[in-house]
PDB file of C-alpha atoms in Angstrom:
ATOM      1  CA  UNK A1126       0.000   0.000   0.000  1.00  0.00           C
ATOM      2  CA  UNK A1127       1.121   3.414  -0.874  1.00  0.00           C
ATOM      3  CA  UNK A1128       0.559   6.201   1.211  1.00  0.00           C
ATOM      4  CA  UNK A1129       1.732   8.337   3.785  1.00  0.00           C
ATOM      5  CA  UNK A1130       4.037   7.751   6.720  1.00  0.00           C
ATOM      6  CA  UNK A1131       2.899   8.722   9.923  1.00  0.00           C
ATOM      7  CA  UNK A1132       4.830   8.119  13.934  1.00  0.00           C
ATOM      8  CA  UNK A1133       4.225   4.578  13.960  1.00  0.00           C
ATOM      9  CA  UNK A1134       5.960   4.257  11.018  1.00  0.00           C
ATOM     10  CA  UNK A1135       9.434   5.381  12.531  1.00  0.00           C
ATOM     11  CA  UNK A1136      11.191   1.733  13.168  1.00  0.00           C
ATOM     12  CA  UNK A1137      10.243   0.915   9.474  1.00  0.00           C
ATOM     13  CA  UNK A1138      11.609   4.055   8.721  1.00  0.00           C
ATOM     14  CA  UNK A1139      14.660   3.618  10.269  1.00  0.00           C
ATOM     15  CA  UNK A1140      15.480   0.228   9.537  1.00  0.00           C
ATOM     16  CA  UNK A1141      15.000   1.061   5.558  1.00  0.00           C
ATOM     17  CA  UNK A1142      17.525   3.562   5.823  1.00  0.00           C
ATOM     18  CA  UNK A1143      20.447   2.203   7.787  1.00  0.00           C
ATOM     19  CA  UNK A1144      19.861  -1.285   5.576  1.00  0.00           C
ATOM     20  CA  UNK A1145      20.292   1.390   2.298  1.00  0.00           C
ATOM     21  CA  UNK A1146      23.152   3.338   3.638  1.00  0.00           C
ATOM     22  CA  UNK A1147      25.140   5.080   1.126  1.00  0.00           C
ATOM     23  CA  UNK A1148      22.168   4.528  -1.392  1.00  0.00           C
ATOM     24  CA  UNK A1149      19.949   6.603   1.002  1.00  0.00           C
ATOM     25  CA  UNK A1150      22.383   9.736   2.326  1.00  0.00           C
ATOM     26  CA  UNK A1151      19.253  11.934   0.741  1.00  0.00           C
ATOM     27  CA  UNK A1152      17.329  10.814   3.070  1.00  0.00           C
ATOM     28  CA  UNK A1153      19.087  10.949   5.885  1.00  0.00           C
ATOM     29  CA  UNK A1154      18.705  14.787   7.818  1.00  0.00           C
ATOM     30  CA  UNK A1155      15.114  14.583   6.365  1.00  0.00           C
ATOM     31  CA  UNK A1156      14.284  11.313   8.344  1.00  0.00           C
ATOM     32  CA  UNK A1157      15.955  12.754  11.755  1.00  0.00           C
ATOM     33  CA  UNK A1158      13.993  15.822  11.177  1.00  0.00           C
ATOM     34  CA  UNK A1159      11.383  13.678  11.028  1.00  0.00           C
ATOM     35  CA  UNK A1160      11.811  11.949  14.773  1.00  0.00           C
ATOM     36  CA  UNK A1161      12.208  15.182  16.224  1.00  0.00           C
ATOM     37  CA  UNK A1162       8.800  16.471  14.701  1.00  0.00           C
ATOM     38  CA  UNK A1163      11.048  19.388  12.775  1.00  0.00           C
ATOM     39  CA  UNK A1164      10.105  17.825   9.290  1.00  0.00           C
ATOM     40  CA  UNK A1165       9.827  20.625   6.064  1.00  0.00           C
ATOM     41  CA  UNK A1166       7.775  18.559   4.166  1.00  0.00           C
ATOM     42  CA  UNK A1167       6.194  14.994   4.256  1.00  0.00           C
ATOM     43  CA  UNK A1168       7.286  11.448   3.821  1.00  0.00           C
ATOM     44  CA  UNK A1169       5.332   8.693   1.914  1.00  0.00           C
ATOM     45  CA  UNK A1170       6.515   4.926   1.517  1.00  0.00           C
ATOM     46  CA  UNK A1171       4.845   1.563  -0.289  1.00  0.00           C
ATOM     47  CA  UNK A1172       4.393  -1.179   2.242  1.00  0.00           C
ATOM     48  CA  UNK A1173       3.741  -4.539   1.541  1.00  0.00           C
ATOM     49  CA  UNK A1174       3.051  -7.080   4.171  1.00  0.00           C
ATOM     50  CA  UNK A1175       4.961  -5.112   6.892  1.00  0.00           C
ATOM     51  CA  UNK A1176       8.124  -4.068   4.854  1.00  0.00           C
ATOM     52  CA  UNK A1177       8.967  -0.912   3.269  1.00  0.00           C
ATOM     53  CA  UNK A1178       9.496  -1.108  -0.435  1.00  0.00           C
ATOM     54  CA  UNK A1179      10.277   2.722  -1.657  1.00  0.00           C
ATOM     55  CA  UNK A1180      10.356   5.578   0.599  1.00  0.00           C
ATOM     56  CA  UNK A1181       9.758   9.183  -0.563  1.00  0.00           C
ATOM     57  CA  UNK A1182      10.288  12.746   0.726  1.00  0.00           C
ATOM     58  CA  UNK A1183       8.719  15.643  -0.685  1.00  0.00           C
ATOM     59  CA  UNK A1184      10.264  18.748   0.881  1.00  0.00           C
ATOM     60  CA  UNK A1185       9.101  22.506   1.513  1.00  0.00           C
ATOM     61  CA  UNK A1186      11.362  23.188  -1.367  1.00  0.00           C
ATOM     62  CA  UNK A1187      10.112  21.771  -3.735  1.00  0.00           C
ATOM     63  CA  UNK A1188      12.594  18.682  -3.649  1.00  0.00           C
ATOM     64  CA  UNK A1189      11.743  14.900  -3.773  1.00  0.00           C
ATOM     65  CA  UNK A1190      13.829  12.704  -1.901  1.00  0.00           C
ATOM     66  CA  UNK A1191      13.777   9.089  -3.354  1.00  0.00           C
ATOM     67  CA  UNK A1192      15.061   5.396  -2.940  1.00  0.00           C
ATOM     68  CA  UNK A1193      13.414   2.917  -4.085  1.00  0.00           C
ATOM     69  CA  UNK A1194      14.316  -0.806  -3.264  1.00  0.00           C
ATOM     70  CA  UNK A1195      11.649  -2.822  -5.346  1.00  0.00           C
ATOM     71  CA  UNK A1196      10.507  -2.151  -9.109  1.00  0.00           C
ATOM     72  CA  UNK A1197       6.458  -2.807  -8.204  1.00  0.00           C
ATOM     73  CA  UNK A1198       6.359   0.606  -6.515  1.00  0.00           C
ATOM     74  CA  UNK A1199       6.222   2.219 -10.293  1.00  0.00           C
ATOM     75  CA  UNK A1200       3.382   0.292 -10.345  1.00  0.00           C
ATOM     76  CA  UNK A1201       1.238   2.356  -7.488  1.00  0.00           C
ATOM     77  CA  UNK A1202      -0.489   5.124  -8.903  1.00  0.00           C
ATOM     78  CA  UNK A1203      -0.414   6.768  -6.142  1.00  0.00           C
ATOM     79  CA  UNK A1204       3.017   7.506  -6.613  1.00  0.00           C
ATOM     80  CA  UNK A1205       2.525   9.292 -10.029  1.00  0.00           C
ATOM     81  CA  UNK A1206      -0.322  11.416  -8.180  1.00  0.00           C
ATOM     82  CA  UNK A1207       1.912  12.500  -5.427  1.00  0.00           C
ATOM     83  CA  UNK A1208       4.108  13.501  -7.765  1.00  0.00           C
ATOM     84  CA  UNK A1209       1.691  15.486  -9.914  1.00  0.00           C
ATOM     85  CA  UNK A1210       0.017  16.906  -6.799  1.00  0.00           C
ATOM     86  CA  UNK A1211       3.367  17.903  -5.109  1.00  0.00           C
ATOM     87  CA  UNK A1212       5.627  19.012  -8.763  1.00  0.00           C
ATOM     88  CA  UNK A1213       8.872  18.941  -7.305  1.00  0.00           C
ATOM     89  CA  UNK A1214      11.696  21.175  -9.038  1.00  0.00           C
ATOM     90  CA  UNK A1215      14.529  18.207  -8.156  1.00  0.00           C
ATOM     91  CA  UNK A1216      14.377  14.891  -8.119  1.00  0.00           C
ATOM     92  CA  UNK A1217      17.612  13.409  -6.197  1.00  0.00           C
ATOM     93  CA  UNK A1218      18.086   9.594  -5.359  1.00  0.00           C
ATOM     94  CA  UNK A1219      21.024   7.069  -6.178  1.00  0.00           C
ATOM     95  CA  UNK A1220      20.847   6.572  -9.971  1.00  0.00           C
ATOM     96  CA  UNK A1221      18.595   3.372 -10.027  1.00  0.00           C
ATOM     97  CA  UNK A1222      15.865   4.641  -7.738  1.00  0.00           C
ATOM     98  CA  UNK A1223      15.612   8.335  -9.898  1.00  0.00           C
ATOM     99  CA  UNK A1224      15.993   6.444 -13.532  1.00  0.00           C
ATOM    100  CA  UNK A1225      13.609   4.490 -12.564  1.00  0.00           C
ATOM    101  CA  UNK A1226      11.376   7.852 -11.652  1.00  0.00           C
ATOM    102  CA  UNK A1227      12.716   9.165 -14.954  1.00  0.00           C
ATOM    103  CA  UNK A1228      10.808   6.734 -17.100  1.00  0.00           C
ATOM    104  CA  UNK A1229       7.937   6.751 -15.061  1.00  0.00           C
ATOM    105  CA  UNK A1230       7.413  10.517 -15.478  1.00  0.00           C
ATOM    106  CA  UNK A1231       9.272  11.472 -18.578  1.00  0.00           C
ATOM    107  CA  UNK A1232       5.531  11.764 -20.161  1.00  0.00           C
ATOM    108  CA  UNK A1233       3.912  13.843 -17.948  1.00  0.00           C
ATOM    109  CA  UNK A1234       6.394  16.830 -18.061  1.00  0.00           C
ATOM    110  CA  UNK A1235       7.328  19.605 -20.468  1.00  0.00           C
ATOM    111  CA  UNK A1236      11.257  19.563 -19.742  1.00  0.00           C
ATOM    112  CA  UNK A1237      13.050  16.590 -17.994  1.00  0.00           C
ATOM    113  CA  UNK A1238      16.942  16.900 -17.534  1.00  0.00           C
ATOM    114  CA  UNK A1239      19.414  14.493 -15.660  1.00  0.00           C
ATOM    115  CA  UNK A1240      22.856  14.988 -14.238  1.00  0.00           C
ATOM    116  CA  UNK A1241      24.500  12.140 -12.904  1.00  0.00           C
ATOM    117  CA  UNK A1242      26.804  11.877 -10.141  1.00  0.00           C
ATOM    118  CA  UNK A1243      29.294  10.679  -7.464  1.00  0.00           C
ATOM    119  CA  UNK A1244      28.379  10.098  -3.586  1.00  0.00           C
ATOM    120  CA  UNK A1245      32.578  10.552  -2.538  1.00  0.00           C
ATOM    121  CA  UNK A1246      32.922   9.778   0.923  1.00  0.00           C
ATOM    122  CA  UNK A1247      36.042  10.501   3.446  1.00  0.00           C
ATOM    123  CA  UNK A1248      37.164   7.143   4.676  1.00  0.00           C
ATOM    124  CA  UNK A1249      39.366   8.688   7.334  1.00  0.00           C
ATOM    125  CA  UNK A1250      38.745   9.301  10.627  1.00  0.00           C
ATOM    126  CA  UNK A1251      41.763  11.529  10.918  1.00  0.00           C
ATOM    127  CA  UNK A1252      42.354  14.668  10.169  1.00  0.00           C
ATOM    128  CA  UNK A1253      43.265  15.580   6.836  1.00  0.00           C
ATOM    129  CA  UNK A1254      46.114  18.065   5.598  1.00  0.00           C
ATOM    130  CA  UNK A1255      44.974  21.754   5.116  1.00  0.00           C
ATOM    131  CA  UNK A1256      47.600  23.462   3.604  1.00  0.00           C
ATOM    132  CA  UNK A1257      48.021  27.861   4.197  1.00  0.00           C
ATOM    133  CA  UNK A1258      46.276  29.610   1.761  1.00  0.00           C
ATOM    134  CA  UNK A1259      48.921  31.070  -1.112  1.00  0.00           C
ATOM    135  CA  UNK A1260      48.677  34.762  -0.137  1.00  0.00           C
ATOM    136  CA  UNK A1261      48.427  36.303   2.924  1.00  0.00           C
ATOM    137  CA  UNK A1262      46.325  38.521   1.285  1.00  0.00           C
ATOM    138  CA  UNK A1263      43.612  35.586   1.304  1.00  0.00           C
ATOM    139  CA  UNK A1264      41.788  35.073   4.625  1.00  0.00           C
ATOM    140  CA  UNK A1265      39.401  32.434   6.065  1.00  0.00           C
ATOM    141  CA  UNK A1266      36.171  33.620   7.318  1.00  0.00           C
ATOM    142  CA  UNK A1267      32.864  31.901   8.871  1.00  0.00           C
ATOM    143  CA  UNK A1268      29.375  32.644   8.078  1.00  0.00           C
ATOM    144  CA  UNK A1269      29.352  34.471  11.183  1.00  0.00           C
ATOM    145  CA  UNK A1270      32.167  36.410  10.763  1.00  0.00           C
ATOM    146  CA  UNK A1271      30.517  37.990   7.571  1.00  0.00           C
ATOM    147  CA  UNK A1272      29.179  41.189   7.241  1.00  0.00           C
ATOM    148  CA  UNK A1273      25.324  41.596   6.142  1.00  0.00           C
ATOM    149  CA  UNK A1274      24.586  41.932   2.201  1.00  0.00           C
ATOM    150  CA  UNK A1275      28.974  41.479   1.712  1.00  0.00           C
ATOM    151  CA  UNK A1276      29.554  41.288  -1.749  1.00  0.00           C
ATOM    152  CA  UNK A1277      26.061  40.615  -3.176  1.00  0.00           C
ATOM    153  CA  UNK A1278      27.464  40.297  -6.872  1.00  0.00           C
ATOM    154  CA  UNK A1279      29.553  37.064  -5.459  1.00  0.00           C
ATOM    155  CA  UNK A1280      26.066  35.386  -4.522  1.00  0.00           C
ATOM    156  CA  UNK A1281      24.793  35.888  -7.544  1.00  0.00           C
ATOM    157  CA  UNK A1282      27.379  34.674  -9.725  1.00  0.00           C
ATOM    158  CA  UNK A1283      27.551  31.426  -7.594  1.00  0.00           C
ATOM    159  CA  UNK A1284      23.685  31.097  -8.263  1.00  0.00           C
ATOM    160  CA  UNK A1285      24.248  31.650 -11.730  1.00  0.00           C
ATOM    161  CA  UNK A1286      27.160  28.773 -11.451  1.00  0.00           C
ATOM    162  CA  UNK A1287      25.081  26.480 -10.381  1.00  0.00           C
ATOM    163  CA  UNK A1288      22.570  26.674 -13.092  1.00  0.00           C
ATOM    164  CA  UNK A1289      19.691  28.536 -10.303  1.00  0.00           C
ATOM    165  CA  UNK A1290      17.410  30.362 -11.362  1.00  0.00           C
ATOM    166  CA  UNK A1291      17.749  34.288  -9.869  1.00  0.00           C
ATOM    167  CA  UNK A1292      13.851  35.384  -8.793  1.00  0.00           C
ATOM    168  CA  UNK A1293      15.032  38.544  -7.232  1.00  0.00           C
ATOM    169  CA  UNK A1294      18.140  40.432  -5.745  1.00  0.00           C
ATOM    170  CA  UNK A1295      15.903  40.174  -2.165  1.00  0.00           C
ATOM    171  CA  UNK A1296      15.886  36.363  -2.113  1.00  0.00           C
ATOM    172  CA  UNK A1297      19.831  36.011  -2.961  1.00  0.00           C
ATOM    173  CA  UNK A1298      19.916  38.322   0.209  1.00  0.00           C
ATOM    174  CA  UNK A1299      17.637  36.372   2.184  1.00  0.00           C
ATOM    175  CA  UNK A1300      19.859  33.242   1.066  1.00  0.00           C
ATOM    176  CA  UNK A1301      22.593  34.632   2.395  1.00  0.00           C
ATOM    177  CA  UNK A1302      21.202  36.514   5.597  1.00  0.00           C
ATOM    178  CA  UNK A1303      20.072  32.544   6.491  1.00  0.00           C
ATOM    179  CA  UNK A1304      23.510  30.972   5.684  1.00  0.00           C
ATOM    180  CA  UNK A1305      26.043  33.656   7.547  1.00  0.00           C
ATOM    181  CA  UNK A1306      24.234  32.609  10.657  1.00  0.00           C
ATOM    182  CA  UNK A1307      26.175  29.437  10.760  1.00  0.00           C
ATOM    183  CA  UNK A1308      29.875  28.304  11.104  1.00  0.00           C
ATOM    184  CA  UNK A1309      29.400  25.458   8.536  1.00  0.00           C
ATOM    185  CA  UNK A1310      29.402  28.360   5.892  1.00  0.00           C
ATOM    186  CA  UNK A1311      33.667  28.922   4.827  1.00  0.00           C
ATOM    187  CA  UNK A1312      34.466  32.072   2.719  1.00  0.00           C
ATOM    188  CA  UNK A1313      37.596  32.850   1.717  1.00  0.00           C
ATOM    189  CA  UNK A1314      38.204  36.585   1.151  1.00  0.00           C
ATOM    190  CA  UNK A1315      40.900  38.966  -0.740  1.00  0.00           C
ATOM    191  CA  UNK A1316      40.765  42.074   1.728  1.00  0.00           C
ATOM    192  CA  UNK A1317      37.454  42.752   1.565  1.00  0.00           C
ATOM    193  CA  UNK A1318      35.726  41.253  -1.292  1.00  0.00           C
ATOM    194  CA  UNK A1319      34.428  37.571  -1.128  1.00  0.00           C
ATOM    195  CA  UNK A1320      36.449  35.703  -3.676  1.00  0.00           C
ATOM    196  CA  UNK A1321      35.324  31.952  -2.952  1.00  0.00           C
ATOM    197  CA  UNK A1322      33.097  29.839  -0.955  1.00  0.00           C
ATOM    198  CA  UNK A1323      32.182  26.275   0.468  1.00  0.00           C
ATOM    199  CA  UNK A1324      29.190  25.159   2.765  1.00  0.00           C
ATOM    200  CA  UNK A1325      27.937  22.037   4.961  1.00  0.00           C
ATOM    201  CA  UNK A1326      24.987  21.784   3.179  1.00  0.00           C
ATOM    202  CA  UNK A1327      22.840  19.725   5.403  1.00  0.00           C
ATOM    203  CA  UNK A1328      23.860  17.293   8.225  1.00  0.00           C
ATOM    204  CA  UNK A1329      22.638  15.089  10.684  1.00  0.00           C
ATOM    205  CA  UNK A1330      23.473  13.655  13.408  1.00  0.00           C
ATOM    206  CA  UNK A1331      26.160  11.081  11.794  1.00  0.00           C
ATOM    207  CA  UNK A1332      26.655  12.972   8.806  1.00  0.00           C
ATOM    208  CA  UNK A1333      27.209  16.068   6.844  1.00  0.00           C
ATOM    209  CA  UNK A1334      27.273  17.013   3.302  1.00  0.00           C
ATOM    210  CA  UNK A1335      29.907  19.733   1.698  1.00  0.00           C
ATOM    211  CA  UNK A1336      28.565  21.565  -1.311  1.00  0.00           C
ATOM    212  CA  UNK A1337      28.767  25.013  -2.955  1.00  0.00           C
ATOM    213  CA  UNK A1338      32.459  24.645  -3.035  1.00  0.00           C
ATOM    214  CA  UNK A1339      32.858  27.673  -5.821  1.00  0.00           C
ATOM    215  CA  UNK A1340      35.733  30.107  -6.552  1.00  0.00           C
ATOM    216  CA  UNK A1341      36.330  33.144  -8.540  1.00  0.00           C
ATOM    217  CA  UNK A1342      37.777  32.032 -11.958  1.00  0.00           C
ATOM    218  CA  UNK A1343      40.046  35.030 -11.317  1.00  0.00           C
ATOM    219  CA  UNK A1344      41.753  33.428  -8.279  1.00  0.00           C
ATOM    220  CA  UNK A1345      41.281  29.294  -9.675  1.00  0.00           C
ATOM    221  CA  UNK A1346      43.886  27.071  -9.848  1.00  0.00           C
ATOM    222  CA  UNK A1347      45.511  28.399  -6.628  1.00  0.00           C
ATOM    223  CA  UNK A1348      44.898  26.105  -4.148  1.00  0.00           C
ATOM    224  CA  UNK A1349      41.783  27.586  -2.938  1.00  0.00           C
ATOM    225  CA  UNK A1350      39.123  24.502  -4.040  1.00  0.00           C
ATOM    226  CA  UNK A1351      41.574  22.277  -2.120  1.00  0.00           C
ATOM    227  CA  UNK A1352      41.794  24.208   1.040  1.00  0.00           C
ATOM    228  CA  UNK A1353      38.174  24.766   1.088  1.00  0.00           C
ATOM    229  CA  UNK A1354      37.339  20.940   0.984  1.00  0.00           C
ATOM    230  CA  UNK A1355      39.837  19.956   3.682  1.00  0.00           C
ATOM    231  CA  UNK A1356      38.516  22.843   5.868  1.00  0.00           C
ATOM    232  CA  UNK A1357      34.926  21.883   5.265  1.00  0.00           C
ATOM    233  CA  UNK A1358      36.002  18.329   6.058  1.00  0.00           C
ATOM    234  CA  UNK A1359      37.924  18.522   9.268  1.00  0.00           C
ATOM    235  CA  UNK A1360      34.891  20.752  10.302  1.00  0.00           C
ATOM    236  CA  UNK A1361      32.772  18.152  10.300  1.00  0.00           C
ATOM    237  CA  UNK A1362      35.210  15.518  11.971  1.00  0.00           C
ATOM    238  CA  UNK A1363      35.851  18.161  14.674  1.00  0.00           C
ATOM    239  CA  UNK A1364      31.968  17.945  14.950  1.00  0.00           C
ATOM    240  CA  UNK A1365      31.740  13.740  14.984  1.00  0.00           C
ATOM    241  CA  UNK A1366      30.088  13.463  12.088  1.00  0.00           C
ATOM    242  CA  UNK A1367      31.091  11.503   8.517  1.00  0.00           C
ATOM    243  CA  UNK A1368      31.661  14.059   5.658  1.00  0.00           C
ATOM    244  CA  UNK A1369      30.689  13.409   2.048  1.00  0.00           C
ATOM    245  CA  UNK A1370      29.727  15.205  -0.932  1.00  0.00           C
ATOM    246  CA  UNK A1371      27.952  15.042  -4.115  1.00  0.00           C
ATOM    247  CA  UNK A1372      30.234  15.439  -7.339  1.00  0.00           C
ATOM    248  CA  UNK A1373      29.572  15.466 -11.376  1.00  0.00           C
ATOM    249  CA  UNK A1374      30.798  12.694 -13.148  1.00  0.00           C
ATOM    250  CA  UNK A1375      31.917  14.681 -15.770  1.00  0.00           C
ATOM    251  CA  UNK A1376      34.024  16.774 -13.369  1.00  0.00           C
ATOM    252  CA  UNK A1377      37.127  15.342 -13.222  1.00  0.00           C
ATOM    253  CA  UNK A1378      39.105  17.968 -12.045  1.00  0.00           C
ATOM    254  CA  UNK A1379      36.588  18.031  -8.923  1.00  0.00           C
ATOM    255  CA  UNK A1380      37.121  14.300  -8.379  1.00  0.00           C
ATOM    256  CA  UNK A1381      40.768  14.633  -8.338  1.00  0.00           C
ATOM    257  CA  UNK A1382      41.038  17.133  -5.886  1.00  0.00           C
ATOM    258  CA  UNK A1383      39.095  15.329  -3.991  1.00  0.00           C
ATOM    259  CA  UNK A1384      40.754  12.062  -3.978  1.00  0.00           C
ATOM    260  CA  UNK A1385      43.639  13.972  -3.364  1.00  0.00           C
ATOM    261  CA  UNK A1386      42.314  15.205  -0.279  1.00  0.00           C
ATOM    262  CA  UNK A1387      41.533  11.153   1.086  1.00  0.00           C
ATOM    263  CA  UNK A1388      37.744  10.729  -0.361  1.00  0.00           C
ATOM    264  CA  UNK A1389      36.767   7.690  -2.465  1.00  0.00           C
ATOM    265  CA  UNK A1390      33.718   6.962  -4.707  1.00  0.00           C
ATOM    266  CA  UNK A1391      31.191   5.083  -2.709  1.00  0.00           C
ATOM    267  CA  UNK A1392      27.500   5.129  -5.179  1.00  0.00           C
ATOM    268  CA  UNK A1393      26.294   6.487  -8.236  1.00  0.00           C
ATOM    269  CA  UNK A1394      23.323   9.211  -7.781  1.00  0.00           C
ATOM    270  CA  UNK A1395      21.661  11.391  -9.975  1.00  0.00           C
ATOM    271  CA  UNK A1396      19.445  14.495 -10.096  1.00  0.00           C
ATOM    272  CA  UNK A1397      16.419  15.381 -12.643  1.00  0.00           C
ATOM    273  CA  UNK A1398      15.256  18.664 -12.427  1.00  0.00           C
ATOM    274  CA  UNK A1399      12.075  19.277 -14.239  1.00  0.00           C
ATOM    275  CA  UNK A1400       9.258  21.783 -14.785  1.00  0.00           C
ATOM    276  CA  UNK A1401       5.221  20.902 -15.275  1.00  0.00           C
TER     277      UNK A1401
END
């Protein structure tokens, strides 16, 4: 039966997703929002004589959360309805679950694009090497250390990096206003201008996610990706938690630094992102 998951359903829940592991990191700071009644969105699941057979997230944003561990869920139509009723931007699972989604959709939506990608994972728990940054004109800053509105321009060339959509100047600076309020948000800056950032993206209580590792193409190829991603990674060690991040197959030069750094390939994911 598909439908959705309510309290009672929490052991299921949480025996799914440690069984899944690596295939189900998306699902992860969702499902612990979820215990603590902090959830941004809802969580539905197929269930078939007492065992969980797909479980879905449909977030605030406009995000669906997906793994899927047996092929008669595309059957349910009341997955297809969930999905029509709750038209989510991005659709991110490991790459069976969301090709699977993919041809079950593909006809129902005017514009259907996939990127594929890495899960790399640090298989340390040690420390890893942060070299100094090349100049000392370069300096290491937190969220919090951040002024209000600093270097606006920066924002919005990272949005337009990463292929987002730019409603208005006001919700960049909301963005922004929301992540300087943390110390999981690194910028590196040249004096006083903003010349690169990174970000823990989400975590939970076991693990965190680096993303929105981005630098100036003025200043590339000086270190500055690599000293991010260590930072961002002892961060989260400091904190007890497992780091990991998502990368683009087709960026190599991403991978390498990575690998460099001590992470390793661990499952193949993917993200559609699609418009109704």
């Amino acid at each position: 039966m598909f439908g959705k998951l309510e309290r009672s359903d929490l052991e299921l829940m949480r025996a799914y997703i440690k069984g899944y592991k690596d295939e189900a990191i998306y699902l992860l700071k969702p499902f612990q929002d979820f215990e603590k009644d902090q959830c941004q969105g809802e969580f539905l699941g197929h269930v078939e004589k007492g065992q969980l057979l797909g479980l879905f997230f449909f977030s605030n944003k406009k995000s669906l959360m997906v793994h899927i561990s047996n092929q008669t869920v595309l059957n349910h139509m009341g997955l297809l309805k969930a999905i029509r009723h709750y038209q989510p931007k991005f659709i991110k699972g490991n790459h069976q679950s969301v090709a699977a989604i993919y041809q079950m959709i593909c006809r129902i939506v005017k514009t259907l694009t996939e990127d594929q990608l890495y899960l790399m994972t640090y298989e340390s728990l040690e420390n890893c090497e942060v070299q100094p940054l090349a100049s000392s004109e370069l300096t290491c800053v937190s969220g919090k250390q951040a002024k209000p509105f600093d270097d606006l321009r920066f924002f919005i060339k990272v949005e337009q990096a990463f292929g987002r959509n730019i409603q208005t100047v006001s919700d960049v600076q909301k963005d922004w206003n929301q992540r300087r309020l943390t110390d999981d948000y690194c910028l590196i800056k040249r004096e006083d201008k903003i010349i690169a950032q990174g970000i823990v993206e989400e975590a939970s209580d076991q693990v965190g996610v680096i993303g929105g590792i981005y630098v100036d193409p003025q200043y590339r190829q000086k270190g500055i990706g690599l000293y991010i991603s260590s930072f961002l990674t002892n961060h989260l060690i400091h904190q007890g938690k497992s780091p990991v991040l998502f990368v683009l197959k087709k960026n190599t030069s991403a991978i390498n630094l990575y690998q460099k750094i001590g992470y390793k390939v661990r499952a193949n994911y993917a993200i559609l992102t699609v418009s109704f």
